[in-house]
Tab-separated table of C-alpha atoms in Angstrom:
chain	number	residue	atom	x	y	z
A	1436	MET	CA	12.984	-8.567	-12.205
A	1437	LYS	CA	11.375	-11.968	-11.814
A	1438	GLU	CA	9.164	-13.184	-14.501
A	1439	GLU	CA	5.476	-13.207	-13.573
A	1440	ARG	CA	5.017	-16.742	-14.765
A	1441	TYR	CA	7.023	-18.021	-11.808
A	1442	ILE	CA	5.174	-16.195	-9.068
A	1443	LYS	CA	2.753	-19.143	-8.193
A	1444	LYS	CA	5.574	-21.604	-8.171
A	1445	ASP	CA	8.292	-19.500	-6.358
A	1446	PHE	CA	6.488	-17.119	-4.116
A	1447	PRO	CA	4.975	-19.675	-1.660
A	1448	HIS	CA	8.343	-21.047	-0.932
A	1449	HIS	CA	9.753	-17.550	-0.473
A	1450	PHE	CA	6.943	-16.420	2.012
A	1451	LYS	CA	6.700	-19.776	3.869
A	1452	GLU	CA	10.485	-19.869	4.455
A	1453	GLN	CA	10.527	-16.422	5.918
A	1454	MET	CA	7.487	-17.178	8.175
A	1455	LYS	CA	9.080	-20.453	9.313
A	1456	LYS	CA	12.346	-18.501	10.282
A	1457	GLU	CA	9.915	-16.378	12.358
A	1458	SER	CA	8.060	-19.370	13.794
A	1459	PHE	CA	4.783	-17.676	12.725
A	1460	MET	CA	3.378	-19.822	9.814
A	1461	ASP	CA	0.835	-21.293	12.259
A	1462	PHE	CA	-0.709	-17.917	12.649
A	1463	PHE	CA	-1.758	-18.034	8.917
A	1464	HIS	CA	-2.949	-21.641	9.194
A	1465	GLU	CA	-5.344	-20.226	11.852
A	1466	ILE	CA	-6.647	-17.596	9.531
A	1467	PHE	CA	-7.166	-20.038	6.775
A	1468	LEU	CA	-9.584	-21.963	8.952
A	1469	GLU	CA	-11.716	-18.898	8.964
A	1470	GLY	CA	-11.085	-17.223	5.528
A	1471	SER	CA	-8.321	-15.923	3.397
A	1472	ALA	CA	-5.523	-13.370	3.838
A	1473	TYR	CA	-3.932	-11.260	1.113
A	1474	ILE	CA	-0.453	-9.593	0.893
A	1475	VAL	CA	-0.649	-6.170	-0.554
A	1476	GLY	CA	1.884	-3.826	-1.937
A	1477	GLY	CA	5.778	-3.551	-1.293
A	1478	TYR	CA	6.577	-6.864	-0.126
A	1479	ILE	CA	5.466	-8.385	-3.382
A	1480	ARG	CA	7.198	-5.684	-5.402
A	1481	ASP	CA	10.423	-6.264	-3.499
A	1482	TYR	CA	10.121	-10.002	-4.171
A	1483	LEU	CA	9.742	-9.361	-7.855
A	1484	LEU	CA	12.848	-7.166	-7.818
A	1485	ASP	CA	14.860	-9.663	-5.598
A	1486	LYS	CA	15.051	-7.138	-2.725
A	1487	ASP	CA	14.885	-8.226	0.901
A	1488	CYS	CA	11.738	-6.916	2.605
A	1489	ARG	CA	10.807	-7.171	6.273
A	1490	ASP	CA	7.605	-5.183	6.276
A	1491	ILE	CA	4.443	-7.077	5.111
A	1492	ASP	CA	1.121	-5.482	4.590
A	1493	ILE	CA	-1.903	-7.917	4.829
A	1494	ILE	CA	-5.624	-7.756	4.611
A	1495	THR	CA	-7.879	-10.445	5.456
A	1496	ASP	CA	-11.599	-11.218	5.032
A	1497	ILE	CA	-12.118	-12.720	8.466
A	1498	ALA	CA	-14.100	-10.931	11.209
A	1499	ASN	CA	-12.081	-8.395	13.232
A	1500	ASP	CA	-12.860	-10.062	16.650
A	1501	LYS	CA	-11.703	-13.344	15.238
A	1502	LEU	CA	-8.428	-11.826	13.888
A	1503	MET	CA	-7.931	-10.280	17.404
A	1504	GLU	CA	-8.464	-13.715	19.012
A	1505	ILE	CA	-5.881	-15.300	16.570
A	1506	VAL	CA	-3.401	-12.500	17.263
A	1507	GLU	CA	-3.702	-12.720	21.015
A	1508	SER	CA	-3.423	-16.599	20.980
A	1509	SER	CA	-0.146	-16.317	18.953
A	1510	LYS	CA	1.459	-14.481	21.921
A	1511	CYS	CA	3.219	-12.158	19.573
A	1512	SER	CA	4.097	-8.523	20.324
A	1513	TYR	CA	1.511	-6.217	18.679
A	1514	SER	CA	-0.017	-2.920	18.796
A	1515	ILE	CA	-3.245	-1.369	17.242
A	1516	ASN	CA	-3.148	1.975	15.294
A	1517	ARG	CA	-6.046	4.528	15.220
A	1518	HIS	CA	-7.272	2.893	11.993
A	1519	LYS	CA	-7.752	-0.444	13.783
A	1520	GLY	CA	-4.727	-1.893	11.877
A	1521	ILE	CA	-2.596	-4.322	13.967
A	1522	LYS	CA	1.136	-4.120	13.794
A	1523	ILE	CA	2.745	-7.386	14.743
A	1524	LYS	CA	6.505	-7.202	15.611
A	1525	LEU	CA	8.399	-10.595	15.011
A	1526	LYS	CA	12.204	-11.189	15.389
A	1527	THR	CA	13.125	-9.588	12.082
A	1528	THR	CA	9.822	-8.889	10.328
A	1529	GLU	CA	6.941	-6.456	11.001
A	1530	ILE	CA	3.464	-7.344	9.748
A	1531	ASP	CA	0.705	-4.817	9.336
A	1532	ILE	CA	-2.565	-6.546	9.215
A	1533	TRP	CA	-6.129	-5.398	9.069
A	1534	THR	CA	-9.640	-6.660	8.128
A	1535	ILE	CA	-11.688	-5.788	5.111
A	1536	GLU	CA	-14.407	-4.764	7.424
A	1537	ASP	CA	-12.250	-2.279	9.065
A	1538	ASN	CA	-10.424	-0.900	5.929
A	1539	TRP	CA	-11.669	2.730	5.448
A	1540	ALA	CA	-12.395	2.417	1.764
A	1541	PHE	CA	-14.462	-0.717	1.988
A	1542	LYS	CA	-16.060	0.267	5.328
A	1543	ASN	CA	-17.461	3.490	3.867
A	1544	ASN	CA	-18.462	2.001	0.587
A	1545	LEU	CA	-15.930	3.989	-1.322
A	1546	VAL	CA	-14.680	1.010	-3.074
A	1547	LYS	CA	-17.056	-1.863	-4.035
A	1548	LEU	CA	-16.193	-5.278	-2.787
A	1549	ASN	CA	-16.869	-7.868	-5.378
A	1550	GLU	CA	-17.091	-11.203	-3.533
A	1551	LYS	CA	-16.420	-12.970	-6.932
A	1552	ASP	CA	-13.268	-11.123	-7.531
A	1553	ILE	CA	-11.882	-10.077	-4.231
A	1554	LEU	CA	-8.244	-9.812	-5.711
A	1555	ASN	CA	-9.276	-7.023	-8.111
A	1556	SER	CA	-11.439	-5.370	-5.448
A	1557	ILE	CA	-8.376	-5.069	-3.113
A	1558	ALA	CA	-6.144	-4.108	-5.979
A	1559	LYS	CA	-8.412	-1.237	-6.895
A	1560	GLY	CA	-8.778	-0.291	-3.115
A	1561	CYS	CA	-5.022	0.521	-3.222
A	1562	PHE	CA	-4.501	4.454	-3.405
A	1563	TYR	CA	-1.795	4.382	-6.087
A	1564	ASN	CA	-1.260	2.047	-8.920
A	1565	PHE	CA	2.339	1.668	-7.962
A	1566	ASP	CA	1.306	-0.136	-4.728
A	1567	SER	CA	-1.442	-2.235	-6.279
A	1568	LEU	CA	0.052	-5.777	-6.012
A	1569	VAL	CA	-2.047	-8.394	-4.347
A	1570	ILE	CA	-1.427	-12.087	-3.563
A	1571	ASN	CA	-3.927	-14.485	-1.963
A	1572	LEU	CA	-1.771	-16.391	0.581
A	1573	HIS	CA	-4.235	-19.300	0.531
A	1574	THR	CA	-4.333	-20.013	-3.315
A	1575	TYR	CA	-1.424	-17.749	-4.434
A	1576	ASN	CA	-3.552	-16.242	-7.076
A	1577	TYR	CA	-2.518	-12.706	-7.688
A	1578	ASN	CA	-3.420	-9.352	-9.296
A	1579	LEU	CA	-0.501	-7.126	-10.712
A	1580	ARG	CA	-2.543	-5.362	-13.454
A	1581	TYR	CA	-2.464	-1.840	-12.024
A	1582	TYR	CA	1.133	-2.049	-10.987
A	1583	LYS	CA	2.230	-3.134	-14.339
A	1584	GLU	CA	0.351	-0.318	-15.960
A	1585	CYS	CA	2.310	2.081	-13.766
A	1586	ILE	CA	5.605	0.537	-14.708
A	1587	ASN	CA	4.944	0.207	-18.437
A	1588	LYS	CA	3.565	3.787	-18.756
A	1589	LYS	CA	5.735	5.268	-16.046
A	1590	VAL	CA	2.617	7.127	-14.644
A	1591	LEU	CA	1.587	7.280	-11.080
A	1592	ASN	CA	-2.216	7.193	-10.938
A	1593	ILE	CA	-4.662	7.239	-8.143
A	1594	LEU	CA	-6.885	4.275	-9.018
A	1595	GLN	CA	-10.167	5.728	-7.815
A	1596	GLU	CA	-11.695	8.784	-9.417
A	1597	LYS	CA	-14.377	9.339	-6.878
A	1598	VAL	CA	-14.030	12.777	-5.041
A	1599	GLU	CA	-15.150	11.238	-1.711
A	1600	TYR	CA	-12.777	8.453	-1.937
A	1601	LYS	CA	-9.872	11.106	-2.146
A	1602	LYS	CA	-11.452	13.410	0.290
A	1603	GLN	CA	-11.709	10.666	2.923
A	1604	ASN	CA	-8.400	9.188	2.596
A	1605	PRO	CA	-6.795	9.549	6.032
A	1606	SER	CA	-3.184	9.804	4.954
A	1607	VAL	CA	-2.971	12.923	2.758
A	1608	GLU	CA	0.455	14.179	3.755
A	1609	ALA	CA	1.848	10.636	3.371
A	1610	ASN	CA	0.278	10.435	-0.106
A	1611	ILE	CA	1.918	13.551	-1.065
A	1612	ILE	CA	5.529	12.634	0.163
A	1613	ARG	CA	5.031	9.217	-1.456
A	1614	ALA	CA	4.346	10.896	-4.918
A	1615	ILE	CA	7.317	13.246	-4.490
A	1616	TYR	CA	9.583	10.289	-3.562
A	1617	LEU	CA	8.321	8.184	-6.565
A	1618	LYS	CA	8.837	11.100	-9.040
A	1619	LYS	CA	12.375	11.782	-7.747
A	1620	THR	CA	13.639	8.097	-7.516
A	1621	LEU	CA	11.796	6.477	-10.409
A	1622	GLY	CA	10.917	9.477	-12.609
A	1623	LEU	CA	7.212	8.800	-12.596
A	1624	GLU	CA	4.946	11.263	-14.199
A	1625	PHE	CA	1.510	11.908	-12.714
A	1626	SER	CA	-1.933	11.287	-14.161
A	1627	LYS	CA	-4.289	14.217	-14.180
A	1628	ASN	CA	-6.209	12.383	-11.330
A	1629	THR	CA	-2.994	12.345	-9.272
A	1630	SER	CA	-1.947	15.926	-10.142
A	1631	ASP	CA	-5.404	17.260	-9.201
A	1632	TYR	CA	-5.434	15.576	-5.964
A	1633	ILE	CA	-1.980	16.626	-4.869
A	1634	PHE	CA	-2.464	20.235	-6.020
A	1635	LYS	CA	-5.886	20.537	-4.249
A	1636	SER	CA	-4.517	18.890	-1.143
A	1637	ILE	CA	-1.503	21.118	-0.839
A	1638	GLU	CA	-3.832	24.221	-1.228
A	1639	ASN	CA	-5.888	23.008	1.654
A	1640	ILE	CA	-3.009	22.295	3.984
A	1641	GLU	CA	-1.765	25.131	6.312
A	1642	ASN	CA	1.925	25.264	6.184
A	1643	PRO	CA	2.204	22.324	3.763
A	1644	ILE	CA	6.029	22.114	3.699
A	1645	SER	CA	6.364	21.803	7.349
A	1646	LYS	CA	3.516	19.470	7.555
A	1647	ILE	CA	4.905	17.175	4.826
A	1648	MET	CA	8.442	17.286	6.412
A	1649	GLU	CA	6.832	16.220	9.761
A	1650	ILE	CA	5.167	13.185	8.121
A	1651	LYS	CA	8.499	12.306	6.425
A	1652	LYS	CA	10.132	11.773	9.746
A	1653	GLU	CA	7.827	8.794	10.349
A	1654	TYR	CA	9.098	6.933	7.275
A	1655	ASN	CA	12.801	5.838	7.012
A	1656	LYS	CA	12.363	4.943	3.265
A	1657	TYR	CA	11.857	8.740	2.585
A	1658	SER	CA	15.163	9.793	4.212
A	1659	ASP	CA	16.625	10.893	0.790
A	1660	ILE	CA	13.849	13.531	0.474
A	1661	GLU	CA	15.086	16.942	1.470
A	1662	GLU	CA	13.055	20.052	2.327
A	1663	GLN	CA	14.274	21.673	-0.954
A	1664	ASP	CA	12.895	18.667	-2.853
A	1665	ILE	CA	9.366	19.466	-1.372
A	1666	ILE	CA	9.693	23.221	-2.004
A	1667	SER	CA	10.762	22.576	-5.673
A	1668	PHE	CA	8.018	20.009	-6.245
A	1669	ILE	CA	5.356	22.442	-4.910
A	1670	GLU	CA	6.668	25.214	-6.971
A	1671	GLU	CA	6.768	23.208	-10.045
A	1672	LEU	CA	3.218	21.912	-9.508
A	1673	LYS	CA	1.843	25.478	-8.894
A	1674	SER	CA	3.682	26.775	-11.954
A	1675	ASN	CA	2.111	23.970	-14.222
A	1676	TYR	CA	-1.452	24.781	-12.922
A	1677	SER	CA	-0.907	28.502	-13.468
A	1678	SER	CA	0.110	27.768	-16.987
A	1679	LEU	CA	-3.048	25.766	-17.477
A	1680	LEU	CA	-5.154	28.688	-16.166
A	1681	ILE	CA	-3.487	31.082	-18.459
A	1682	LEU	CA	-4.243	28.765	-21.516
């Protein structure tokens, strides 16, 4: 794993070289004329682990109509999902980009946006601590605090405690399959906040195993997860909660 102290020196070159190969760096220059953009999650984690990554998640603080104008003027191939996120398909890289104003957590005031510390606000807006890595693409300042806590403690935690935040999250089944995957591949334990959320979510899903298996098909990275993994996971989770009720 790369040492954190080299990030500000090495990451800019790493990112810019990839975008130059895609002939797409001008897209970000256009964004920087209006505001800032932040890479979030797996692209940063894979960089730290010296892994190649062709999927980049980005959130920007510019207005959504301005972002659309920049996307359209770039002549790139793109599509818009139901959450108003924009998927840009380049030669070898896919970029998912959305605005802070259209992010479900900020839009519904479930996560407070601190203008003086946007990096931390975005980091805390990530669902799991494992995915909470943020780098400002303009200044290359970064926040890895919650990710490092996850790795050091080997505990997967949902960063927000608010019931409404967890209730309104639009990706319940995807959150569950991600937890199963991280437990199986990295041996992460769950915080009480995570365990409670997953247990209650499964209880509220009709035919949870088939629903989770259906969502799994949308993500190539979860190909190693079998139906039996999901069954065993749910059985273990229910057993643990039954034990707590007896106590």
